[in-house]
Tab-separated table of C-alpha atoms in Angstrom:
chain	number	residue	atom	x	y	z
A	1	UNK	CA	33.776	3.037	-16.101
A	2	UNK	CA	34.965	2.572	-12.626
A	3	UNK	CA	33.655	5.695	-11.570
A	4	UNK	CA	30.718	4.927	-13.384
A	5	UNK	CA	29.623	1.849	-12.283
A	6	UNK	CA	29.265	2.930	-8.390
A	7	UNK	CA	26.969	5.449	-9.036
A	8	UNK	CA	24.720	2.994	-11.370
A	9	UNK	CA	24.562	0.600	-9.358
A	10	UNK	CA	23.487	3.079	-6.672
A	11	UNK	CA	20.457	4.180	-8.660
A	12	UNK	CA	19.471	0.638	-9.690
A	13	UNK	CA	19.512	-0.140	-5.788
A	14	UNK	CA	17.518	3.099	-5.114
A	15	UNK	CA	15.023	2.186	-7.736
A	16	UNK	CA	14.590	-1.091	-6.802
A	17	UNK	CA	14.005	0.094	-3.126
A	18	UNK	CA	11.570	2.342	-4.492
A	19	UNK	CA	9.730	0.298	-6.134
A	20	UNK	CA	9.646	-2.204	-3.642
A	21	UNK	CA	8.121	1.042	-0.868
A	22	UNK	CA	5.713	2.088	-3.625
A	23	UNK	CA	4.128	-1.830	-3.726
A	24	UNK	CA	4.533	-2.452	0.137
A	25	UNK	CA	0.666	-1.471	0.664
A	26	UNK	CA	-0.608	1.972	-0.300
A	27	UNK	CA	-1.991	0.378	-3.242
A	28	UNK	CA	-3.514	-2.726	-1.503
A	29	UNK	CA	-6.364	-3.644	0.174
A	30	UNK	CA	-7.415	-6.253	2.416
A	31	UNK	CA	-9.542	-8.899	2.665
A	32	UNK	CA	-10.849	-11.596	5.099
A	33	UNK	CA	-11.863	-14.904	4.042
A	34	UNK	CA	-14.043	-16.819	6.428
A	35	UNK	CA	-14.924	-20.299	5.275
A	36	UNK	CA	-16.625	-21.710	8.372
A	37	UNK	CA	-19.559	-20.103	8.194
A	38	UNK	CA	-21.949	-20.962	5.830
A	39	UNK	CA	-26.092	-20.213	5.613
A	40	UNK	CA	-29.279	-22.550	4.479
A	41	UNK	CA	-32.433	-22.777	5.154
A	42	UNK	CA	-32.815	-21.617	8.436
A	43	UNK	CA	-29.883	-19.597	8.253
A	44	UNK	CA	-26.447	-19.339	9.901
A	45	UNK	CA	-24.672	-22.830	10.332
A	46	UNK	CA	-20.996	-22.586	12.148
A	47	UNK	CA	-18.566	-25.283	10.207
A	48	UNK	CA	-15.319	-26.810	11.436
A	49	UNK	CA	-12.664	-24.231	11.369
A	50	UNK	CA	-9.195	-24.414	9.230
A	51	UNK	CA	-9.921	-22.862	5.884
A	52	UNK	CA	-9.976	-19.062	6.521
A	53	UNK	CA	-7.489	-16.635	4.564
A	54	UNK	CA	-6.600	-12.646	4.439
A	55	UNK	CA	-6.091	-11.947	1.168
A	56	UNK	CA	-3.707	-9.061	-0.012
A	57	UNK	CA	-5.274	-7.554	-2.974
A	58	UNK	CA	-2.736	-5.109	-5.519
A	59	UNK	CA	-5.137	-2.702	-6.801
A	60	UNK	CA	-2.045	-0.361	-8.415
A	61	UNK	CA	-4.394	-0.615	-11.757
A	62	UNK	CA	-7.818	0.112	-9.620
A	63	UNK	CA	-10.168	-1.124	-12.526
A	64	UNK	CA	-8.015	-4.247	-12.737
A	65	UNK	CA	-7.588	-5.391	-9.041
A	66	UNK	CA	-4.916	-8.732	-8.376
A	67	UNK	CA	-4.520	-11.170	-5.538
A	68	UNK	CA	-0.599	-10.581	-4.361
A	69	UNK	CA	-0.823	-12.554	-1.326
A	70	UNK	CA	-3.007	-15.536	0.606
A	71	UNK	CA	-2.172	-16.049	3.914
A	72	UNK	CA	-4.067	-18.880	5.931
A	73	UNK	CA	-4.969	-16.989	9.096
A	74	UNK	CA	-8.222	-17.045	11.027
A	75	UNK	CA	-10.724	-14.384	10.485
A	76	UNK	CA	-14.433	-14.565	11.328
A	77	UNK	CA	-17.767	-13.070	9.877
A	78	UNK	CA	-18.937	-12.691	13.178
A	79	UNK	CA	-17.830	-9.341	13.920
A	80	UNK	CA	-18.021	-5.884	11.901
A	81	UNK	CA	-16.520	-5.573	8.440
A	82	UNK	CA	-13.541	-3.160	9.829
A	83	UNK	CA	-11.321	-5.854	11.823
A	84	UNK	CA	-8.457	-4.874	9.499
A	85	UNK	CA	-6.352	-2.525	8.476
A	86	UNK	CA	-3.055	-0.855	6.191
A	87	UNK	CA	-0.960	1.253	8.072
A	88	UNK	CA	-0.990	4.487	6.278
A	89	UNK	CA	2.493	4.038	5.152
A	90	UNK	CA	1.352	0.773	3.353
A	91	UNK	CA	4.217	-1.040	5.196
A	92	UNK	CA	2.126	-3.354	7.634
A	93	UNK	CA	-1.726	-4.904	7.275
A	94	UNK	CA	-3.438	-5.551	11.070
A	95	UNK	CA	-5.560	-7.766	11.241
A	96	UNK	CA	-8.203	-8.717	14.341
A	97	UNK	CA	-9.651	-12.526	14.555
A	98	UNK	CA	-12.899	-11.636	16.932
A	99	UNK	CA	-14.102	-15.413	17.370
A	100	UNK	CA	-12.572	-19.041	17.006
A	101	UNK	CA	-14.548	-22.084	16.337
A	102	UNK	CA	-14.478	-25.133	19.143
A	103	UNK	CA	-16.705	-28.459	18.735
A	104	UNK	CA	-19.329	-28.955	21.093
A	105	UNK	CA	-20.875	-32.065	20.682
A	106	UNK	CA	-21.737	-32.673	16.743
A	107	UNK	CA	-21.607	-29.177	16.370
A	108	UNK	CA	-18.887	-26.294	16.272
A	109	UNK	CA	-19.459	-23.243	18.515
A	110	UNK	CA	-17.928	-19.682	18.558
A	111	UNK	CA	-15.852	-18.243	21.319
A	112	UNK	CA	-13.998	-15.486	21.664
A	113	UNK	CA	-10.549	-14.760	20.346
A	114	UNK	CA	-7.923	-12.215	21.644
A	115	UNK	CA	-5.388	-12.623	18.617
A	116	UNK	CA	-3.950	-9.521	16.302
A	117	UNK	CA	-2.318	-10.611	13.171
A	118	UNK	CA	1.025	-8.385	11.950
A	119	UNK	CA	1.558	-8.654	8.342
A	120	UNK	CA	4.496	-7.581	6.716
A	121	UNK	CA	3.257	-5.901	3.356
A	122	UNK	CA	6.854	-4.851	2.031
A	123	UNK	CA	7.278	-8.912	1.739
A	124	UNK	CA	7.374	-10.147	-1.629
A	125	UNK	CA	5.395	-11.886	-0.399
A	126	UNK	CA	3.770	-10.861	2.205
A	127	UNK	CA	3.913	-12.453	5.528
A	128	UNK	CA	3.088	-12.767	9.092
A	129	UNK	CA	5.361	-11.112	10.938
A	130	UNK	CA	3.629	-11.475	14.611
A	131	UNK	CA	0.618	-12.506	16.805
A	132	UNK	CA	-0.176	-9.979	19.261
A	133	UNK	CA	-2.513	-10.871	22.511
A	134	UNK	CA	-5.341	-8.132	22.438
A	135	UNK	CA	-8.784	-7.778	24.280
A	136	UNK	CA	-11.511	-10.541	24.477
A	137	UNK	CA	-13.102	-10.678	20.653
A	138	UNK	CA	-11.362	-7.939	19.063
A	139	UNK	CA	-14.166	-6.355	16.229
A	140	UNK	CA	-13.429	-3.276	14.555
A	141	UNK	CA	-10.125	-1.645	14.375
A	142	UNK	CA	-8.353	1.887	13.297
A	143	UNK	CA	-4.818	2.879	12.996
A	144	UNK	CA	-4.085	6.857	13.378
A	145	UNK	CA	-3.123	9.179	10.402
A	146	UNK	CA	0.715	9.357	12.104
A	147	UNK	CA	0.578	5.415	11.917
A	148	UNK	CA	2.005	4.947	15.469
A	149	UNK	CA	-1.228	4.184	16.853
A	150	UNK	CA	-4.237	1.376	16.297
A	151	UNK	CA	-7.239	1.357	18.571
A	152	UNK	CA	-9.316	-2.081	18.681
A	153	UNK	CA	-13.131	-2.585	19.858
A	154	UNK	CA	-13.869	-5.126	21.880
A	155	UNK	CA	-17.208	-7.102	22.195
A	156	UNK	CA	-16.453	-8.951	24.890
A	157	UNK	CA	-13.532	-7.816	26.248
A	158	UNK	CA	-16.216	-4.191	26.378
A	159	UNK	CA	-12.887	-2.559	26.158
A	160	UNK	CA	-10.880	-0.760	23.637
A	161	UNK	CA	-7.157	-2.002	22.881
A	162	UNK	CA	-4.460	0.574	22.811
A	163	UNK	CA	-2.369	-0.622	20.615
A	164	UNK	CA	1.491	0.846	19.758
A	165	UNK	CA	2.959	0.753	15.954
A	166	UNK	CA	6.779	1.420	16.112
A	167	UNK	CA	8.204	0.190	12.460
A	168	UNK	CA	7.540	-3.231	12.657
A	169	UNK	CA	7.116	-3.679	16.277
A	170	UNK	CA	3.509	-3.791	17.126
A	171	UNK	CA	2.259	-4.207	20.953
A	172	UNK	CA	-0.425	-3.789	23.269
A	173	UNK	CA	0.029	-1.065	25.988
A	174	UNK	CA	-3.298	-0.893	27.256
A	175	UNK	CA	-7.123	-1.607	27.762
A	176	UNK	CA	-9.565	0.746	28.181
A	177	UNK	CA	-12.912	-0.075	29.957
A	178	UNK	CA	-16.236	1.103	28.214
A	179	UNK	CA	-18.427	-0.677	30.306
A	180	UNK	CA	-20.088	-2.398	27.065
A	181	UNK	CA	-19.621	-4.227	24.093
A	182	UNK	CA	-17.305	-2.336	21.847
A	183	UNK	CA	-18.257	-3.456	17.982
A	184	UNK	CA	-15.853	-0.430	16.085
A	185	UNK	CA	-13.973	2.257	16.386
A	186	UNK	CA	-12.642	5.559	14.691
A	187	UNK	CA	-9.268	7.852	15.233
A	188	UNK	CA	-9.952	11.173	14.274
A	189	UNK	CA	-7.066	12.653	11.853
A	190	UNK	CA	-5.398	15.051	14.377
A	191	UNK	CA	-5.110	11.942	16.740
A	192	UNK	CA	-7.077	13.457	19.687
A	193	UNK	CA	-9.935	11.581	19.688
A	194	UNK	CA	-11.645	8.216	18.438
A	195	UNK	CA	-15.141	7.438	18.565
A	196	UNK	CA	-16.034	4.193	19.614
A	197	UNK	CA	-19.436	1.942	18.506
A	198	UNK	CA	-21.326	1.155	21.646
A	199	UNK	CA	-23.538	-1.578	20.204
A	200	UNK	CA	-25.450	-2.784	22.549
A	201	UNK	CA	-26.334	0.380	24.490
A	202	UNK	CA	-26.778	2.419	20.649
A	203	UNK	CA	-24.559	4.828	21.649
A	204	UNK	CA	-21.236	6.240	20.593
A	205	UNK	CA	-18.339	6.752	22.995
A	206	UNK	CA	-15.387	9.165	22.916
A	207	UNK	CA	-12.118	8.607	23.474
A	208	UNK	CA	-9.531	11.380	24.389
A	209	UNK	CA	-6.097	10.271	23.190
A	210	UNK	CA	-2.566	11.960	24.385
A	211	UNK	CA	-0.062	9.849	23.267
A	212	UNK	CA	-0.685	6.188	23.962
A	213	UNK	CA	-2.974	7.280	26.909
A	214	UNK	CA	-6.206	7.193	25.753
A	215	UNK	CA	-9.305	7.874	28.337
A	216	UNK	CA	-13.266	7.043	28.192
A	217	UNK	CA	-15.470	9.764	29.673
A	218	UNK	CA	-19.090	8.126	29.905
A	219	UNK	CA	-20.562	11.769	30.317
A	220	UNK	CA	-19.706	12.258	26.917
A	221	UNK	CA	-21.538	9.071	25.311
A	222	UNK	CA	-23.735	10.270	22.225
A	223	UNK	CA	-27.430	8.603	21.682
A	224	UNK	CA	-27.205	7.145	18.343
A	225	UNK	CA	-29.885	4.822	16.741
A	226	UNK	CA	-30.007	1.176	16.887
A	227	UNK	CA	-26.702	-0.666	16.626
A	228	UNK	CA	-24.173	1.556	15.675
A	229	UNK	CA	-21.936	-1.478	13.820
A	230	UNK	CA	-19.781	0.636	11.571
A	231	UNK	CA	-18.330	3.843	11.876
A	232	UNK	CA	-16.160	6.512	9.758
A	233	UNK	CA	-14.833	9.979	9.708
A	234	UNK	CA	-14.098	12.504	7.363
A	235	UNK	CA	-10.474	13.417	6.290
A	236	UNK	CA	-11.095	17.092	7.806
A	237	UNK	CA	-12.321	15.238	10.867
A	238	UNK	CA	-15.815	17.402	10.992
A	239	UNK	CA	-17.918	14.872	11.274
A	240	UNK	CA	-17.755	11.275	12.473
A	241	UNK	CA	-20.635	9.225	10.944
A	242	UNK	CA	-21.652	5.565	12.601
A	243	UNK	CA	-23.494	2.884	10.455
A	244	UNK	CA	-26.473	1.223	12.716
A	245	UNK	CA	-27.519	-1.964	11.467
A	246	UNK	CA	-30.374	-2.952	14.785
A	247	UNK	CA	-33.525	-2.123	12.814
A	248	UNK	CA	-34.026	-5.623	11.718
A	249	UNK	CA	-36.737	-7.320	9.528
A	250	UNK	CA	-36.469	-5.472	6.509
A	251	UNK	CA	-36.425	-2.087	8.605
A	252	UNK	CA	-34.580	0.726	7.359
A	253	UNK	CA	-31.201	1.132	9.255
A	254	UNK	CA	-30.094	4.890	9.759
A	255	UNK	CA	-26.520	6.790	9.372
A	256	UNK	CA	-26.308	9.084	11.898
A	257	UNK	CA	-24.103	11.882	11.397
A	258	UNK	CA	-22.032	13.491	14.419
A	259	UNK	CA	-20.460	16.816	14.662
A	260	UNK	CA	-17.277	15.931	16.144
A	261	UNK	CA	-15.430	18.372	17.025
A	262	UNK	CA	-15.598	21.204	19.974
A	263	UNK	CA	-16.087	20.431	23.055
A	264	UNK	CA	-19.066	18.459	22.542
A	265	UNK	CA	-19.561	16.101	19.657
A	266	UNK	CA	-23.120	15.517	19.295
A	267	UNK	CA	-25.894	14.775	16.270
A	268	UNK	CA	-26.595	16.727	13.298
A	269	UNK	CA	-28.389	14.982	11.194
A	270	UNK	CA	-29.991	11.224	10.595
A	271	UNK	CA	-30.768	9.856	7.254
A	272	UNK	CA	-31.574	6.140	5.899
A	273	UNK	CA	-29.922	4.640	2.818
A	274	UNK	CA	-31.888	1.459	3.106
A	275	UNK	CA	-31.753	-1.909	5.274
A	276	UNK	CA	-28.539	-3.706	6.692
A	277	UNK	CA	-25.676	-1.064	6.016
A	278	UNK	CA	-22.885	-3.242	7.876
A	279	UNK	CA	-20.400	-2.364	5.671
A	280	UNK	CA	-19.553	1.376	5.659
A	281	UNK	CA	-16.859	3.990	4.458
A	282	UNK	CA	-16.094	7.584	3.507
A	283	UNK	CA	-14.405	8.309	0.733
A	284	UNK	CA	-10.615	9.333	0.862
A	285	UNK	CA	-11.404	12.511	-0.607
A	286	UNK	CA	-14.736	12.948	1.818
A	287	UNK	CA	-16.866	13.680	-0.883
A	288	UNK	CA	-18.922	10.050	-0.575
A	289	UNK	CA	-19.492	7.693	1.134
A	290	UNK	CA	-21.046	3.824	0.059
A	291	UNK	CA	-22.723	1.296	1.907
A	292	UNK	CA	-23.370	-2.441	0.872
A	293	UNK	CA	-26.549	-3.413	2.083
A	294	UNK	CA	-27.455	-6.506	3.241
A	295	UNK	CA	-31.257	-6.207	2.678
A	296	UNK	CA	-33.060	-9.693	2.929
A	297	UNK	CA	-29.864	-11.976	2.144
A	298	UNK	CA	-29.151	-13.549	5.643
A	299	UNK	CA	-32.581	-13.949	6.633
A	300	UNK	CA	-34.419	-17.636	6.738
A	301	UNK	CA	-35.749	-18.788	3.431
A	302	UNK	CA	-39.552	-18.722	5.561
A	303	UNK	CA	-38.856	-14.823	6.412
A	304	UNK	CA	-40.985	-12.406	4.159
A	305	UNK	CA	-38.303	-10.051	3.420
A	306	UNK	CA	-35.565	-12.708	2.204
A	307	UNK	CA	-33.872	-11.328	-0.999
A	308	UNK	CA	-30.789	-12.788	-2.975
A	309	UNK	CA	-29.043	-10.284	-3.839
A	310	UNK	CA	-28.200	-7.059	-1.909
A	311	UNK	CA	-27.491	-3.281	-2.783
A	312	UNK	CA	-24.592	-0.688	-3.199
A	313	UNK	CA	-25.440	2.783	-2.680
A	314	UNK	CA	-23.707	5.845	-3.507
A	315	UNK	CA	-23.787	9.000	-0.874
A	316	UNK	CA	-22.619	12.507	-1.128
A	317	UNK	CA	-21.392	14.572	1.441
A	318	UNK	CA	-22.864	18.221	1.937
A	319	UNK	CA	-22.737	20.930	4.037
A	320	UNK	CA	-23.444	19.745	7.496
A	321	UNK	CA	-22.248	16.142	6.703
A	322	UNK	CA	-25.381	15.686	5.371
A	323	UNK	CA	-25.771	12.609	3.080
A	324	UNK	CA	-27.534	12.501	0.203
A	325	UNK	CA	-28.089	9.242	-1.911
A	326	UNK	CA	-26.897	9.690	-5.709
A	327	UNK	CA	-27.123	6.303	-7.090
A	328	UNK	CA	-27.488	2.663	-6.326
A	329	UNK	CA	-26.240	-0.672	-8.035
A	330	UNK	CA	-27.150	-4.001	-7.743
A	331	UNK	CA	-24.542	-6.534	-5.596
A	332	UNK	CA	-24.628	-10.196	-5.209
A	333	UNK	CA	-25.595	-12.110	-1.916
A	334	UNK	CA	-24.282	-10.965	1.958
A	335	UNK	CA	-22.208	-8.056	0.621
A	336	UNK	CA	-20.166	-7.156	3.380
A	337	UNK	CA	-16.948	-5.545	2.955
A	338	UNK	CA	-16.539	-2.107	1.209
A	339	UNK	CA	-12.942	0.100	0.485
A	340	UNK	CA	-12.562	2.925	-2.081
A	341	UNK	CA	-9.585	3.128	-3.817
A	342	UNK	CA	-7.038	5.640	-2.957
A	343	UNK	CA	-8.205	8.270	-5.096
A	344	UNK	CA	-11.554	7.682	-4.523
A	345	UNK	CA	-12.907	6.938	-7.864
A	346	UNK	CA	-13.314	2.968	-7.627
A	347	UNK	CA	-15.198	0.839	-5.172
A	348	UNK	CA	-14.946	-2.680	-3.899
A	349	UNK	CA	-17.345	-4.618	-2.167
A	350	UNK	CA	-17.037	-8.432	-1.524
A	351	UNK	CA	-19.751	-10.753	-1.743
A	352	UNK	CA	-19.933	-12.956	0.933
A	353	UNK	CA	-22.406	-16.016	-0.695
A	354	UNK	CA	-20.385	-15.392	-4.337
A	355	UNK	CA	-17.101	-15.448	-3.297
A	356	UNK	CA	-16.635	-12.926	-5.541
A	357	UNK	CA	-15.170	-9.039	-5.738
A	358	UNK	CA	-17.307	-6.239	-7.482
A	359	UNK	CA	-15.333	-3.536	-8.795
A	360	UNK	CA	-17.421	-0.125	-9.339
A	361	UNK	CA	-16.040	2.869	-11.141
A	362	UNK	CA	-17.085	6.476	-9.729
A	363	UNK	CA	-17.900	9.577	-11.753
A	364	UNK	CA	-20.262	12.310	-11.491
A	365	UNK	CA	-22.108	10.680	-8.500
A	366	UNK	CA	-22.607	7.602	-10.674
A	367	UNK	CA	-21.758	4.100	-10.397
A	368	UNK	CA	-20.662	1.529	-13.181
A	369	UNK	CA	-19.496	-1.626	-12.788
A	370	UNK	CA	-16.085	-2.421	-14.662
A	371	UNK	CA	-15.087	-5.382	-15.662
A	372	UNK	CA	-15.356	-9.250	-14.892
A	373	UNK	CA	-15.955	-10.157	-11.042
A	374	UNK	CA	-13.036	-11.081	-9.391
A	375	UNK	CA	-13.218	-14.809	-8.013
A	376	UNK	CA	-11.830	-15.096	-4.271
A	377	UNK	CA	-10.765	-18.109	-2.610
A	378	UNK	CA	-13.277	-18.019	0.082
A	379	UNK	CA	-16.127	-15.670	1.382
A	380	UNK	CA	-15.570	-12.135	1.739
A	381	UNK	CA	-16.292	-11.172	5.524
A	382	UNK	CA	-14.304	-7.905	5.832
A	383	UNK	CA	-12.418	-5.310	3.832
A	384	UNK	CA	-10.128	-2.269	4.154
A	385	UNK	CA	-7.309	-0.136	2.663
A	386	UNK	CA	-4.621	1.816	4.090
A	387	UNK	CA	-5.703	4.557	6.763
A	388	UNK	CA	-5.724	7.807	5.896
């Protein structure tokens, strides 16, 4: 027994630890809650700030997803759907907070933020560890494969942050100039290049990355179409695909689809799954790849093309990168945020009018929705899972 009892206790520790590394995040996703921004009539109206949230969702049983964590931190509609992230190790959720809310008058207006959130996901529960200063309205963010390494896009900083993950220590080493606003960005999976959303000018940047030295070569900018928001990459890192959402009206919004790698990354195909694809991502596997689209929900109640509800569509991925649309569902209003689990086989989109999660399961280039909605304390702005 005294022999015994040593090595027991050794495997209940070891299990317990275990157990504890396999919940710490590979199996969660996040969300951001904004709760100052609201719509009516005539569209967007900024509230008082004070009731945002990130939400850590446990999606262990994917058709069955549960709220772990709530953590009353800022976050912000006003920016794309990719301002957070899970390290791939599922040990630490980043989170950017691209504008704050200040009262002007009678009114509230948004200004740019410069804050990073580090949550610790092996917390039971969850907490934030740290506030890290990053560029001027951090937007869209990506953390390398190796998880030593996030890159963040700034609007108005029209900068990139280089960001260092070392365990638990998080900091900002750098800032790299990109002469425009920065709305997202993408790490390729060997680490030696990103791909950053260049808004305003509809053009894609690249980034070459040694180490924490990462470098913007303007000769290199691809012409994309207009208002490359989003962006994504394959898990081969062939191709690099950016979301535009500038069409406007009821236009259809292209995904343009970049060959990126060689010497010269440039376009190979263009294709349109419909009107406001904000929210964008490829499928761990890279055999999808969904879009929530907005279609008429922000627009005024006087606009022609105002809708209710918005759309989910379903994309394969061929030969070439090209896409290919194999089904569609229908979501609720403002559907912004989009993660697949890690398999693959289940989506999640958050609805940013219903408050609400829609969990769809995948099969055979099919979609069907499982279960009851899940309710959310707030309105969905922005999703993610772990990298990959």
């Amino acid at each position: 027994m005294m022999t015994l009892r040593p090595a027991l206790c050794a495997i209940g520790l070891a299990g317990l630890i275990g157990s504890g590394l396999a919940q710490a995040g590979t199996n969660d996703i996040l969300i951001g809650l904004d709760n100052k921004v609201t719509y009516g009539p005539e569209g967007q109206i900024n509230g008082a700030p004070g009731n945002d949230a990130v939400l850590v969702v446990d999606i262990s049983n994917p058709a069955k997803p549960k709220i772990r964590a709530n953590l009353p931190l800022t976050n912000s509609l006003l920016g794309p759907p990719t301002n957070l992230q899970i390290t791939p190790d599922g040990r630490l959720g980043l989170v950017a907070n691209s504008v704050v809310h200040v009262q002007e008058g009678n009114s509230w207006k948004s200004v740019p933020d410069n804050k990073l959130y580090v949550i610790d996901l092996t917390a039971n529960p969850p907490k934030l560890i740290d506030t890290v200063t990053v560029g001027r309205q951090p937007s869209g963010l990506s953390i390398s494969r190796k998880g030593d390494l996030a890159l963040i896009a700034n609007r108005d900083g029209k900068s990139v942050s280089v960001v260092s993950i070392q365990g638990s220590t998080v900091k900002a080493v750098g800032e790299v100039p990109v002469e425009q606003q920065a709305a997202a960005v993408v790490i390729a999976p060997d680490g030696k290049r990103a791909f950053v959303c260049l808004n305003l000018a509809n053009k894609i940047g690249v980034l070459a990355i040694d180490g924490q030295n990462v470098t913007y070569d303007k000769s290199m900018d691809i012409s994309s179409a207009f208002t490359p928001y989003n962006i994504d990459i394959t898990p081969d890192g062939k191709y690099v695909i950016a979301s535009n959402t500038g069409a406007q009206k009821n236009n259809a919004d292209a995904e343009v689809i970049i060959e990126a790698t060689g010497p010269h990354p440039h376009v190979v195909d263009v294709m349109t799954p419909g009107t406001g694809p904000e929210g964008f991502a490829i499928a761990p596997n890279g055999k999808t790849a969904a879009a929530p689209l907005l279609l008429g929900t922000s627009a005024k109640d006087s606009d022609w093309f105002k809708t209710k509800t918005g759309e989910l569509v379903l994309m394969s991925i061929g030969t070439g990168g090209k896409l290919t649309v194999t089904a569609r569902a229908p979501l609720g209003g403002l559907p912004e945020g989009i993660a697949y689990s890690p398999n693959g086989d289940y989506l999640y989109v958050g609805n940013y009018f219903d408050k609400d999660l829609q969990v769809f399961h995948l099969a055979n280039g099919k979609l069907t929705e499982v279960g009851p909605r899940l309710k959310l304390p707030g309105q969905p702005a922005s999703m993610r899972a772990p990298a990959r």
